Each structure stands twice: as structure tokens, then as C-alpha cells.
C-alpha positions as MATLAB code, in Angstrom:
seq = 'XXXXXXXXXXXXXXXXXXXXXXXXXXXXXXXXXXXXXXXXXXXXXXXXXXXXXXXXXXXXXXXXXXXXXXXXXXXXXXXXXXXXXXXXXXXXXX';
ca = [
      -0.006    0.011    0.001;
       1.351    3.428   -0.900;
       1.704    6.300    1.540;
      -1.010    8.908    1.683;
      -1.024   12.577    2.527;
      -3.810   15.077    3.175;
      -3.451   17.181    0.017;
      -3.941   20.872    0.588;
      -4.862   21.362   -3.093;
      -7.671   18.786   -3.103;
      -8.502   18.781    0.626;
      -8.540   15.011    0.911;
      -6.240   12.041    1.505;
      -4.401   11.115   -1.652;
      -1.277    9.236   -2.769;
       1.856   10.906   -1.434;
       5.045   11.747   -3.275;
       7.857    9.195   -2.914;
      10.402   11.832   -1.883;
      10.738   15.568   -1.409;
      10.662   17.280   -4.824;
      12.828   20.191   -3.684;
      15.698   20.503   -1.214;
      15.307   21.994    2.232;
      12.302   23.027    4.269;
      10.151   23.818    1.209;
      10.672   20.325   -0.137;
       9.682   18.788    3.188;
       6.566   20.979    3.352;
       5.534   19.824   -0.136;
       6.213   16.195    0.716;
       3.943   16.450    3.777;
       1.097   18.508    2.258;
       0.910   17.920   -1.519;
      -0.267   14.763   -3.296;
       1.474   13.094   -6.189;
      -1.377   14.076   -8.526;
      -1.243   17.754   -7.483;
       2.552   17.799   -7.917;
       2.265   16.301  -11.425;
      -0.368   18.881  -12.377;
       1.863   21.664  -11.046;
       4.799   20.383  -13.097;
       2.719   20.616  -16.286;
       1.552   24.149  -15.483;
       5.048   25.185  -14.440;
       6.514   23.972  -17.725;
       3.925   25.882  -19.717;
       4.593   29.070  -17.684;
       8.351   28.783  -18.115;
       8.026   28.246  -21.835;
       5.370   30.884  -22.554;
       6.909   33.575  -20.385;
      10.426   32.573  -21.540;
      11.659   32.464  -17.958;
      15.352   32.003  -17.259;
      15.551   29.991  -14.040;
      19.136   31.106  -13.572;
      17.693   34.510  -12.606;
      16.522   34.943   -8.996;
      13.409   36.912  -10.043;
      12.316   34.067  -12.353;
      12.758   31.493   -9.597;
      10.866   33.729   -7.149;
       8.009   34.098   -9.660;
       7.749   30.302  -10.160;
       7.734   29.686   -6.398;
       4.991   32.306   -5.902;
       2.894   30.713   -8.625;
       3.461   27.264   -7.087;
       2.245   28.458   -3.694;
      -0.855   29.974   -5.296;
      -1.533   26.772   -7.231;
      -1.369   24.525   -4.173;
      -3.447   26.964   -2.110;
      -6.176   27.088   -4.757;
      -5.573   30.755   -5.490;
      -5.673   32.144   -9.048;
      -2.366   31.717  -10.892;
      -1.204   33.641  -13.940;
      -2.871   32.357  -17.067;
      -1.027   30.600  -19.835;
      -2.594   32.401  -22.794;
      -1.579   30.056  -25.604;
      -2.904   26.893  -23.951;
      -6.165   25.341  -25.062;
      -7.496   22.473  -22.989;
      -8.356   19.330  -25.009;
     -11.821   19.581  -23.434;
     -12.310   22.970  -25.175;
     -11.490   21.726  -28.665;
     -14.526   21.415  -30.903;
     -14.240   19.029  -33.816;
     -15.862   20.154  -37.024;
];
């Protein structure tokens, strides 16, 4: 049986991550409060944000921006929109 965690994104017990996704205290906080599903969803959104906004993660302001967006995502607050993305659910076949 896999480990579970009470996911702050979904407000229910869900499958936990196998290990901390980041070093330090922030990684431990995520490990204890974020489910594997929520982390995977964040990774997809993060990738789209980095690509669309052409962020350079070598720059401290870019890393700060990504961390702020991550906190908003996991706390169910509005994040910046990825304008070029169209959900497969929104595609209408002709």
C-alpha cells in the first residue's frame, strides 16, 4: 500500500510523493502537504509558464516568480494564465 497525505490542493487524503521534490524546508513541506497528482499537475503548469513567459531559471526573479505561482496553485488561489494553452476539453471538432 502506498503512503497517503492530506493534500492541501484537493483537501482530501491522496497518494503521497515518494520523496521531497525540492531541497530543504520547502521540499519537506511539499512532501507532507501535496499529493502526487497535485505535484504532477503543477509540473505541467510550471513547464507551460516557463516556456510561454520565456523564464530564465538562472535569474533569481524568475525562480521567485515560479515559487509564488506554485504556492498559489497549491493553495487554490488564481495563478497567472497561460494564454496560448487550449484544454483538450475545449477543442470542438468540425
